[in-house]
mmCIF file of C-alpha atoms in Angstrom:
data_model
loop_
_atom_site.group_PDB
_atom_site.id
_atom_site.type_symbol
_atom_site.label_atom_id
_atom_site.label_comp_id
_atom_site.label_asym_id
_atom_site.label_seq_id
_atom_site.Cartn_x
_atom_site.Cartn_y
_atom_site.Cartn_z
ATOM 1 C CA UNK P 11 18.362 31.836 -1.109
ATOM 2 C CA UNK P 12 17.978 34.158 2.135
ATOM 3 C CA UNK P 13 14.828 35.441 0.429
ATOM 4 C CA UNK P 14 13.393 31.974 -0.015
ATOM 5 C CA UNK P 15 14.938 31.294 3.849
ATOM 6 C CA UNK P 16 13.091 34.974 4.907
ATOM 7 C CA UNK P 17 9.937 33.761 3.297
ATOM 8 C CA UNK P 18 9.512 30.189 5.034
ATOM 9 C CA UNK P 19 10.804 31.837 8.302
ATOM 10 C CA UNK P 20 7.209 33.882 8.135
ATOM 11 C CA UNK P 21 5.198 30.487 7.809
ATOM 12 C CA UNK P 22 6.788 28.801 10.525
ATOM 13 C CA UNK P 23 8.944 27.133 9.038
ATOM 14 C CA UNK P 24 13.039 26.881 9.346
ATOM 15 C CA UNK P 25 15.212 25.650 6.743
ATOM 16 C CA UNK P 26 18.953 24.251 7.067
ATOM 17 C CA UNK P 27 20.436 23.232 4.415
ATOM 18 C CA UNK P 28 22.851 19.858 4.890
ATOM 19 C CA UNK P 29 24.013 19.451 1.492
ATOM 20 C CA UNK P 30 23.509 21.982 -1.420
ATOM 21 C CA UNK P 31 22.248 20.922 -4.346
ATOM 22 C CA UNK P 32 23.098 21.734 -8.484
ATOM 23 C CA UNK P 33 22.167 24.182 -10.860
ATOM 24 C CA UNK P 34 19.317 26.390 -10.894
ATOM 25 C CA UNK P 35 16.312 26.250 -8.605
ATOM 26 C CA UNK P 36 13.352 24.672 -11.243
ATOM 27 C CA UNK P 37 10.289 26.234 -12.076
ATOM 28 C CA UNK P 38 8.626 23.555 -10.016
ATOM 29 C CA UNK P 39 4.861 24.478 -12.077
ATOM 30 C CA UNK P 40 1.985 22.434 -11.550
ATOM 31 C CA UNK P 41 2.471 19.280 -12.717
ATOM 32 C CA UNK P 42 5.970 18.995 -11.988
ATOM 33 C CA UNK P 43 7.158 15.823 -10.408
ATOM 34 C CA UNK P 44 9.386 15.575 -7.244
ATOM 35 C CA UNK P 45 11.185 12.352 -5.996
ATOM 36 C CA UNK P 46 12.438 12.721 -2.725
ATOM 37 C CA UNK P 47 13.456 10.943 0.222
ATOM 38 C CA UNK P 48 12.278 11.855 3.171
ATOM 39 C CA UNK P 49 12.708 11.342 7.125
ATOM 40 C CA UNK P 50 10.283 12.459 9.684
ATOM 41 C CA UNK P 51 11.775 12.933 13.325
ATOM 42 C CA UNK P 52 10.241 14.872 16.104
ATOM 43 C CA UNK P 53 11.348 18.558 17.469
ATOM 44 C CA UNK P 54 11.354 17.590 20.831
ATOM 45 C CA UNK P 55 14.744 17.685 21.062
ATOM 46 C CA UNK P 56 14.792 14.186 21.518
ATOM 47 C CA UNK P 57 14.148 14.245 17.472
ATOM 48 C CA UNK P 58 12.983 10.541 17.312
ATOM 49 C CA UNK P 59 12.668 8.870 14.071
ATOM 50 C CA UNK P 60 8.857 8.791 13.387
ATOM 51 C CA UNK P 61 9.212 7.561 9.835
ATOM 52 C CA UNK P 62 12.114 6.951 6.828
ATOM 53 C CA UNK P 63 11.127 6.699 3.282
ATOM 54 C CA UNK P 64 14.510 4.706 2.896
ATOM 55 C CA UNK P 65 13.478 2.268 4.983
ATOM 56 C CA UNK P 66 10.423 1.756 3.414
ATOM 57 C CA UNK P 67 12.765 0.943 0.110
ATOM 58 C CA UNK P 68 11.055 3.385 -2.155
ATOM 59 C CA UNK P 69 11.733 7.232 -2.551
ATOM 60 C CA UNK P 70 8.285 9.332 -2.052
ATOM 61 C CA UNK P 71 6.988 11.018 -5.487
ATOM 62 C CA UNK P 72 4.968 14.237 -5.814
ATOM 63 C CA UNK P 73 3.155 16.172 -8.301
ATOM 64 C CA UNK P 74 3.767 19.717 -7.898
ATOM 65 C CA UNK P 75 -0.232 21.424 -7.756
ATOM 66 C CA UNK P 76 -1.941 18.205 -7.217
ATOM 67 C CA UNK P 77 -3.213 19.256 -3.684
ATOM 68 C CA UNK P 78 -1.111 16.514 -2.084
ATOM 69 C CA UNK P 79 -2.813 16.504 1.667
ATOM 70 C CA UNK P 80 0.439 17.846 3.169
ATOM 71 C CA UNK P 81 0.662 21.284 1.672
ATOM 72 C CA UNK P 82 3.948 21.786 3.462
ATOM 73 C CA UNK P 83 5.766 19.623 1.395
ATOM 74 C CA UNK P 84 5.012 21.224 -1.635
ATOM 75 C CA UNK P 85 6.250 24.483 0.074
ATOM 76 C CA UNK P 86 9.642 23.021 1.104
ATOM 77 C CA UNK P 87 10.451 21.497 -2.003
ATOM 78 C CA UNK P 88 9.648 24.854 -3.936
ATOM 79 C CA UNK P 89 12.524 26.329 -1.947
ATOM 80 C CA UNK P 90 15.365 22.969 -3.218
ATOM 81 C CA UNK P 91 17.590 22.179 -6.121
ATOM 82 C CA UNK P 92 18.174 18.690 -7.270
ATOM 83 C CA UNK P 93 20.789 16.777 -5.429
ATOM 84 C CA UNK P 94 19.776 19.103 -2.295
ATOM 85 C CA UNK P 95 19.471 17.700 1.160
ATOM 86 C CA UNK P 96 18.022 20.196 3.759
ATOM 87 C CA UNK P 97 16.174 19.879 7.090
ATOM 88 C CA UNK P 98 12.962 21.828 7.485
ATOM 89 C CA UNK P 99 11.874 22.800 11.175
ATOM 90 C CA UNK P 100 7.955 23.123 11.019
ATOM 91 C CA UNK P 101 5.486 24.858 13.404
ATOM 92 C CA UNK P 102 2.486 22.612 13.988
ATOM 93 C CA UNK P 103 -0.173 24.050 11.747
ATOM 94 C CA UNK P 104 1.569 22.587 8.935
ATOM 95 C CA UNK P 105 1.966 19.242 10.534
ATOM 96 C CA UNK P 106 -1.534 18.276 11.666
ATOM 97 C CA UNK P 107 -2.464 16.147 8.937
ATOM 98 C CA UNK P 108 0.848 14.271 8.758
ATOM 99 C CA UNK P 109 -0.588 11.474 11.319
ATOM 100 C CA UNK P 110 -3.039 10.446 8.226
ATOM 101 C CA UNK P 111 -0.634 10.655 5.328
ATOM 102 C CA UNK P 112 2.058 8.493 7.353
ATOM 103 C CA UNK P 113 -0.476 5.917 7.718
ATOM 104 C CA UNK P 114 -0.768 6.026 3.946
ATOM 105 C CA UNK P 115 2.468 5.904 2.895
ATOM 106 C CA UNK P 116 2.771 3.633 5.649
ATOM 107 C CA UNK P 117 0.229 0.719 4.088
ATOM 108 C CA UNK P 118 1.275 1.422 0.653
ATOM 109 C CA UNK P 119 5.365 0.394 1.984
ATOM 110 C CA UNK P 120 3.198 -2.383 3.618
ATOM 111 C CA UNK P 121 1.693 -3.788 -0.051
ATOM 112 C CA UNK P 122 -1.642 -2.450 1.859
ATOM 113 C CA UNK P 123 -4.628 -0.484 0.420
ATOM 114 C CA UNK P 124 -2.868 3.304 1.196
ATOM 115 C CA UNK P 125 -7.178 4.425 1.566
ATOM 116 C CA UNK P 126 -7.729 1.933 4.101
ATOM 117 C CA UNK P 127 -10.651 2.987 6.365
ATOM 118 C CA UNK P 128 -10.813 5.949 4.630
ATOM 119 C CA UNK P 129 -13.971 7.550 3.438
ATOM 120 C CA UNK P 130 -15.203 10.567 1.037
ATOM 121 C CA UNK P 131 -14.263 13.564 3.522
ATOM 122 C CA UNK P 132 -11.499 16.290 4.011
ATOM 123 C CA UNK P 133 -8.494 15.271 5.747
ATOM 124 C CA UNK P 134 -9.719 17.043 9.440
ATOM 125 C CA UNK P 135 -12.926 15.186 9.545
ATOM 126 C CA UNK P 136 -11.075 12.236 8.954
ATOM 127 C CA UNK P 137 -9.164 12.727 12.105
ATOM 128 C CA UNK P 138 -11.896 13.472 14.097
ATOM 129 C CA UNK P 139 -13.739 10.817 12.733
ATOM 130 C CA UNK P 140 -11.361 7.882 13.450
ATOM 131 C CA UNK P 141 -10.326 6.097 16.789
ATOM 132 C CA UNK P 142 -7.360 4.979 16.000
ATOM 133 C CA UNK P 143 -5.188 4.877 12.720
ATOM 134 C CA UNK P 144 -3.580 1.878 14.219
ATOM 135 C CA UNK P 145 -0.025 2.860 14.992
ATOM 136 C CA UNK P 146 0.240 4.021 18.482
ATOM 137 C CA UNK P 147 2.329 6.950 17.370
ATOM 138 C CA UNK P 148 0.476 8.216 14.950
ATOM 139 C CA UNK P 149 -2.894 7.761 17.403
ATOM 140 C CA UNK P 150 -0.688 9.824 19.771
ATOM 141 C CA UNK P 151 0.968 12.763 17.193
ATOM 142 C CA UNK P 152 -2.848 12.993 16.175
ATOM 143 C CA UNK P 153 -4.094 13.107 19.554
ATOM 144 C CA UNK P 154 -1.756 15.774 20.638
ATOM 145 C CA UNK P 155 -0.466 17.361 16.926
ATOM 146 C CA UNK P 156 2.662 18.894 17.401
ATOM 147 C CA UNK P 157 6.258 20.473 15.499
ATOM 148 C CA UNK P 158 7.777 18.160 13.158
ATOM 149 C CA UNK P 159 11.277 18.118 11.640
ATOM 150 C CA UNK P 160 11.370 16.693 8.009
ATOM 151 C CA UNK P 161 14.900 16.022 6.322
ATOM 152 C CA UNK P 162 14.132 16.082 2.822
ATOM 153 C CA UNK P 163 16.751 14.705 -0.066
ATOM 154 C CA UNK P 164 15.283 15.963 -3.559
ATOM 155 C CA UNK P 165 16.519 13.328 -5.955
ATOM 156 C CA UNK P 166 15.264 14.115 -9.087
ATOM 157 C CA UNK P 167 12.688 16.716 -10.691
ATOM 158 C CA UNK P 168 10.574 15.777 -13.624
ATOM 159 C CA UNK P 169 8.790 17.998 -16.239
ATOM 160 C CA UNK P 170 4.984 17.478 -17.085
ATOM 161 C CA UNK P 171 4.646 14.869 -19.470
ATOM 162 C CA UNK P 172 7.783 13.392 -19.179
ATOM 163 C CA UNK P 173 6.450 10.712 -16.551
ATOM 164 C CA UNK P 174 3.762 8.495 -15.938
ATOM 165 C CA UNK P 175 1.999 9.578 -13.062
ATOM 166 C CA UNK P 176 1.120 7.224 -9.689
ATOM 167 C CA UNK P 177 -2.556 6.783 -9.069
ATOM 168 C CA UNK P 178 -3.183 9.007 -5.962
ATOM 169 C CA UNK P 179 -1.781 11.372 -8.530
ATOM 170 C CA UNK P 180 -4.240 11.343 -11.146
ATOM 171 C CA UNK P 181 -7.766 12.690 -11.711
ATOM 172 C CA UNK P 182 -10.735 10.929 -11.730
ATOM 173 C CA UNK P 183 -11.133 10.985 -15.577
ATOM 174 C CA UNK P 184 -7.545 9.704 -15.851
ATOM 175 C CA UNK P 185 -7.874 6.445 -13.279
ATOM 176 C CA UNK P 186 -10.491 5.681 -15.237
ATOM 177 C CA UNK P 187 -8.381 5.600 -18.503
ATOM 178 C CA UNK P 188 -5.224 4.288 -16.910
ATOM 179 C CA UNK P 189 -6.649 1.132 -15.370
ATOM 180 C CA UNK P 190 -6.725 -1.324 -18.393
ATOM 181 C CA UNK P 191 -3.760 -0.647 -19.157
ATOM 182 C CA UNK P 192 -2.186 -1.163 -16.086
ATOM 183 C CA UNK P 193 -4.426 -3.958 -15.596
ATOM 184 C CA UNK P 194 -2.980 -5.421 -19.183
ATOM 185 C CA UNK P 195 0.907 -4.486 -17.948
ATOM 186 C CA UNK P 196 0.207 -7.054 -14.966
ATOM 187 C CA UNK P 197 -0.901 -9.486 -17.191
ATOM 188 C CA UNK P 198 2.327 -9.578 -19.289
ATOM 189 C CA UNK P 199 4.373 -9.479 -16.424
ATOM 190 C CA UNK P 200 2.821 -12.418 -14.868
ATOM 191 C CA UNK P 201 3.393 -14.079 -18.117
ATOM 192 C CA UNK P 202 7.100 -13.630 -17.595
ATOM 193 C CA UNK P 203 7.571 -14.658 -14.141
ATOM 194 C CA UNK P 204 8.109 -11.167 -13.542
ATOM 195 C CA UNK P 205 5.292 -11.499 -10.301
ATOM 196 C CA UNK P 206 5.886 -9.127 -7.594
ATOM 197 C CA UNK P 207 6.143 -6.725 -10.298
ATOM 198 C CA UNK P 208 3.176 -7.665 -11.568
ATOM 199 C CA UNK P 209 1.439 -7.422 -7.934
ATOM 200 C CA UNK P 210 2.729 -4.153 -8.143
ATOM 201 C CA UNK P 211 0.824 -3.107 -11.415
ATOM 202 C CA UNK P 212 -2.582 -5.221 -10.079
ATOM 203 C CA UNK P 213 -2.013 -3.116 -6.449
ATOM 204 C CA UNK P 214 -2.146 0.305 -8.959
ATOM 205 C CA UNK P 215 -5.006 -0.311 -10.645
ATOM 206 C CA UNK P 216 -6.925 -1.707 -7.839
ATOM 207 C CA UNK P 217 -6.098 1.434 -5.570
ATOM 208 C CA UNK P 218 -7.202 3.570 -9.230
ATOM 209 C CA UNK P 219 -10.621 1.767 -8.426
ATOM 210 C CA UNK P 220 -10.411 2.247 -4.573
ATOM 211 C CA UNK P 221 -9.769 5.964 -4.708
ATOM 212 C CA UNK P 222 -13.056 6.028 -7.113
ATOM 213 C CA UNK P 223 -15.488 4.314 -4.995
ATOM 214 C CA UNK P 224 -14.235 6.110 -2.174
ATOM 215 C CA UNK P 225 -16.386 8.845 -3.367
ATOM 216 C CA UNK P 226 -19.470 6.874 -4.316
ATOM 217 C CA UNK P 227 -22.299 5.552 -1.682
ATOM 218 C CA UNK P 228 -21.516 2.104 -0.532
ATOM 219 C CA UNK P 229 -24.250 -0.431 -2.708
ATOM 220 C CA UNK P 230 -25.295 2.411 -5.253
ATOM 221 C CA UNK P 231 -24.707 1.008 -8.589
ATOM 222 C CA UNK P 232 -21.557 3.022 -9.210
ATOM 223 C CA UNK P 233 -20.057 1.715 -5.993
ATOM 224 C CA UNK P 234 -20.976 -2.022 -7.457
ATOM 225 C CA UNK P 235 -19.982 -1.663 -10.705
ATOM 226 C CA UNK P 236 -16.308 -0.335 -9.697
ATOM 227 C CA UNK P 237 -16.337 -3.431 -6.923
ATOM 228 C CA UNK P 238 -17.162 -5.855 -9.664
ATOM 229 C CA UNK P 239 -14.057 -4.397 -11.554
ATOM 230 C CA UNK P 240 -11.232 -4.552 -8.078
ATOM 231 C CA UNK P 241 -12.996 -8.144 -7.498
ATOM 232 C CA UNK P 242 -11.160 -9.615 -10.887
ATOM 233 C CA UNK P 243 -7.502 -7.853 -9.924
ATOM 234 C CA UNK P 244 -7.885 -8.265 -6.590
ATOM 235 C CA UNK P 245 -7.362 -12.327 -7.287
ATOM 236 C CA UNK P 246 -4.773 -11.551 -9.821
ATOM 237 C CA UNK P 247 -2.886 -10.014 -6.473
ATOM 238 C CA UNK P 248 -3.806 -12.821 -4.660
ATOM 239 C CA UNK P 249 -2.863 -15.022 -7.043
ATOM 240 C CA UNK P 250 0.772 -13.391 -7.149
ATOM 241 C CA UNK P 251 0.979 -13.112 -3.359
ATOM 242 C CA UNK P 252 0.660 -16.726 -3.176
ATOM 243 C CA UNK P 253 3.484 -17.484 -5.394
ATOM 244 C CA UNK P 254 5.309 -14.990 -3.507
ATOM 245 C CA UNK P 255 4.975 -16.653 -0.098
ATOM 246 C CA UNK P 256 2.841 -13.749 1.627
ATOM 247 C CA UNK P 257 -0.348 -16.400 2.566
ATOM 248 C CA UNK P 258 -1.809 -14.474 5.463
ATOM 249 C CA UNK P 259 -2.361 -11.428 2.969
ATOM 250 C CA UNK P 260 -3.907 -14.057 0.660
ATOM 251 C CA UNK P 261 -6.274 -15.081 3.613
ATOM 252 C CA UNK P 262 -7.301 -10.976 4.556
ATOM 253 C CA UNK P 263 -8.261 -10.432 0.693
ATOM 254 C CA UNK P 264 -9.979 -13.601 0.066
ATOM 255 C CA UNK P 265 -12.110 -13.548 2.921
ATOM 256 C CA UNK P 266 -12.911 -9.475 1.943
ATOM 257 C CA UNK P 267 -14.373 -10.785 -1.171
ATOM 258 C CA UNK P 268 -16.688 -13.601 -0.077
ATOM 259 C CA UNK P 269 -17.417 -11.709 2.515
ATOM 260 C CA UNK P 270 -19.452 -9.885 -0.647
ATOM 261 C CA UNK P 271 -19.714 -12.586 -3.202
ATOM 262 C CA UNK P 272 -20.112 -16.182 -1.402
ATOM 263 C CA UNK P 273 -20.289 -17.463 -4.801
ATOM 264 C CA UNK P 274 -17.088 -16.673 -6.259
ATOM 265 C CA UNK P 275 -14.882 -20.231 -6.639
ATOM 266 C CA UNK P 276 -11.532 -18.399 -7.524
ATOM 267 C CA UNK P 277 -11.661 -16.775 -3.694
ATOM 268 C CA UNK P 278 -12.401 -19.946 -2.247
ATOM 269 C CA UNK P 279 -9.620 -21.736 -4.412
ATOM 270 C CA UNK P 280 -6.873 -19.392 -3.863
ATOM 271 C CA UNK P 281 -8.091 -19.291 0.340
ATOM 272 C CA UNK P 282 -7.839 -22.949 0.333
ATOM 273 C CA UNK P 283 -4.294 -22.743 -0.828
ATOM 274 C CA UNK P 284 -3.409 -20.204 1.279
ATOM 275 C CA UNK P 285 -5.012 -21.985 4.359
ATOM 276 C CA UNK P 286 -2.836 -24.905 3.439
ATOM 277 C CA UNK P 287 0.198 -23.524 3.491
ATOM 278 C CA UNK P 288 -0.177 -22.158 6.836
ATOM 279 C CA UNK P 289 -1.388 -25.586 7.883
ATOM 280 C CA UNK P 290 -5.079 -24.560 8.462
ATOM 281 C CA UNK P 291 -5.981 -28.011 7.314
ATOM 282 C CA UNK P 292 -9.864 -28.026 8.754
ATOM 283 C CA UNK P 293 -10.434 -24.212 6.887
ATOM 284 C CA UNK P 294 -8.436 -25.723 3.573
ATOM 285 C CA UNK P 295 -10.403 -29.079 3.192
ATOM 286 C CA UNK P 296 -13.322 -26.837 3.733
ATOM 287 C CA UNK P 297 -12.594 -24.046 1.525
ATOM 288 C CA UNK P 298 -11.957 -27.083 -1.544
ATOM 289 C CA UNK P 299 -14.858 -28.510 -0.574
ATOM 290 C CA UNK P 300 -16.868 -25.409 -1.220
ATOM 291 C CA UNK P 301 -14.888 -25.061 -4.683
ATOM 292 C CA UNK P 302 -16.151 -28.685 -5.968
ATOM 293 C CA UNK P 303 -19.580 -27.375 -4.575
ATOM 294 C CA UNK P 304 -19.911 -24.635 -7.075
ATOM 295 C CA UNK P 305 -18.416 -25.924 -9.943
ATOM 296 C CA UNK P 306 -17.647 -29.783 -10.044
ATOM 297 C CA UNK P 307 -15.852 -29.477 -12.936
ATOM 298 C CA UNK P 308 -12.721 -28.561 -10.324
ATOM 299 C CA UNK P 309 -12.566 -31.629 -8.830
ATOM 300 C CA UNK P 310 -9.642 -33.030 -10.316
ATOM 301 C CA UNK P 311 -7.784 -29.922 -9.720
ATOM 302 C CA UNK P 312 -8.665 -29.363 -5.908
ATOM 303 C CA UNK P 313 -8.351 -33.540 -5.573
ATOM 304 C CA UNK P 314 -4.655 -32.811 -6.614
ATOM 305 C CA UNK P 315 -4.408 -30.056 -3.857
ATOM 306 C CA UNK P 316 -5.802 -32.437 -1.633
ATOM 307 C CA UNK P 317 -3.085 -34.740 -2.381
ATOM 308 C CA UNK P 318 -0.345 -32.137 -2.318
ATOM 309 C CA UNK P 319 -1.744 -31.386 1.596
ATOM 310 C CA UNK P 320 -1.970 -34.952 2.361
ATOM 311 C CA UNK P 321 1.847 -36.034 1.538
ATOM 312 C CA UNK P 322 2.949 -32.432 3.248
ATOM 313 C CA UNK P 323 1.023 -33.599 6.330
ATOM 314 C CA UNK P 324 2.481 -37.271 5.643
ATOM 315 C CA UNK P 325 6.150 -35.224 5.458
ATOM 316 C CA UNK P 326 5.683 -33.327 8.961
ATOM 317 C CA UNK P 327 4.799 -36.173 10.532
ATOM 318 C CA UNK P 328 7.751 -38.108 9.351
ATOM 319 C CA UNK P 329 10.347 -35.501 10.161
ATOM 320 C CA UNK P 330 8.388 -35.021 13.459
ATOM 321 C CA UNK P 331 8.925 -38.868 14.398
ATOM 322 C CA UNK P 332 12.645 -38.709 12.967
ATOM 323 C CA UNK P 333 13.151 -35.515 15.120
ATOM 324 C CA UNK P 334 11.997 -36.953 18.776
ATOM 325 C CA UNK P 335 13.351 -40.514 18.004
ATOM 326 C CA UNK P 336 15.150 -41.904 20.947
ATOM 327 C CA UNK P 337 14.415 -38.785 23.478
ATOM 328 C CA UNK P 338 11.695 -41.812 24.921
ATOM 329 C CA UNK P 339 13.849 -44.563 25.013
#
């Protein structure tokens, strides 16, 4: 242990250990997996929460050799036996890149795309190249990188091929292979009721797909071909975010897609929907009306969304009247 201590002390980095952990330190080779929770804070003595994994309700998962973009972690949890909790003081050159993987972990907590406004380049052109990542503190730690304490519990450590791996953690060649499957997965699950875990599976195959055409040119057939493939499970998300409540994500993705393919009457459909539930009435009746455009054969299924808008309208009103009665009189 004070070798392992000796040996992160000449990186710049300073471990205390909080609670010890059980049995022997793993072998930790490539391909083993780590779950861990972790907590960000700053080393300004202040030591301000910048971000929680608990919080985000998930613990964060690693593949030991995959080149995760924060090498530092890897490091650390080399140095940790399961059940371990230890803090880890670290020297700034191994925390300028954290700014971009919080914002990823950050949208994937947030159901969002975790390669949004990304593109095909190394992590430091990626900060240079964007304005903002669109948290003020992360535009600021990226602006002006500096130390960074990370508490780290290590959960649990998995052997290679014991696990399925996450997305971001497979190769190219594997996405690939993995995303029927997934895709099929969803598909059952929906069939059961089971939906946000089916949104789950249709988020995992689309960001498969997303981390693909990240690397292609955007309109070279390769880059279409994979778009025409997210287009189909991006509605199957949709369609699950709906029955989950979450409309205004229902707008963002709907709109993304006929912002691409005008054409395509399941975007409009599941728009309209969303636009009436938020009481958008003008971009709903619109939206329907562009559904029985396209293919007339919908009518009698938008006419009964119509309906369904009409008596919620008739409702509001009602309970509006019953609400102010008398305050006039």
């Amino acid at each position: 242990m004070a070798e392992e201590s000796l040996e992160l002390s000449a990186e710049g980095i300073q471990k205390k250990i909080i609670h010890a952990g059980k049995g022997e330190l793993p072998s930790f080779c490539d391909g083993t997996k780590a779950s861990f929770h972790y907590r960000t804070l700053s080393a300004d003595g202040a030591c301000s929460v910048i971000d929680d994994s608990r919080s985000q309700g998930k613990p964060m998962e690693l593949i030991i050799g995959k080149k995760f973009k924060l090498p530092v972690w890897e490091t650390v949890l080399r140095t940790m036996r399961e059940g371990e909790s230890s803090e880890f003081h670290c020297d700034t050159q191994h925390t300028v890149l954290y700014p971009l993987v919080s914002k990823s972990l950050r949208n994937i907590a947030a159901g969002r795309d975790p390669l949004e406004g990304q593109r095909h380049c190394c992590g430091v052109a990626q900060m240079h190249e964007h304005h903002s990542l669109g948290y003020p503190d992360l535009d600021e730690l990226q602006k002006d990188p500096k130390p960074l304490i990370f508490h780290i519990e290590l959960l649990k450590v998995e052997a290679p091929g014991s696990y399925r791996q996450d997305p971001w953690a497979m190769s190219d060649e594997e996405m690939m292979a993995a995303v029927p499957s997934i895709h099929e997965e969803g598909n059952q699950l929906f069939k059961e009721g089971k939906v946000k875990a089916a949104s789950e599976k249709y988020h995992n195959a689309i960001a498969c797909l997303k981390n693909l055409q990240m690397k292609e040119k955007p309109g070279d057939e390769a880059w279409i071909r994979l778009d025409l493939m997210i287009t189909p499970l991006l509605l199957n998300y949709c369609q699950c975010k709906l029955q989950l409540g979450e409309y205004y994500e229902v707008l963002e993705h709907c709109s993304s897609i006929l912002n691409k393919y005008e054409d395509n009457v399941k975007a409009y459909f599941k728009r309209g929907k969303a636009h009436a539930a938020v009481w958008n009435v003008r971009e709903a009746q619109a939206d329907f009306t562009k559904v029985t455009e396209l293919d007339p054969s919908l009518s009698n299924t938008v006419n009964r969304e119509r309906r369904a808008l009409e008596q919620r309208l008739r409702d509001k009103d009602q309970e509006e009247r019953e609400k102010y009665r008398g305050i006039f009189i």
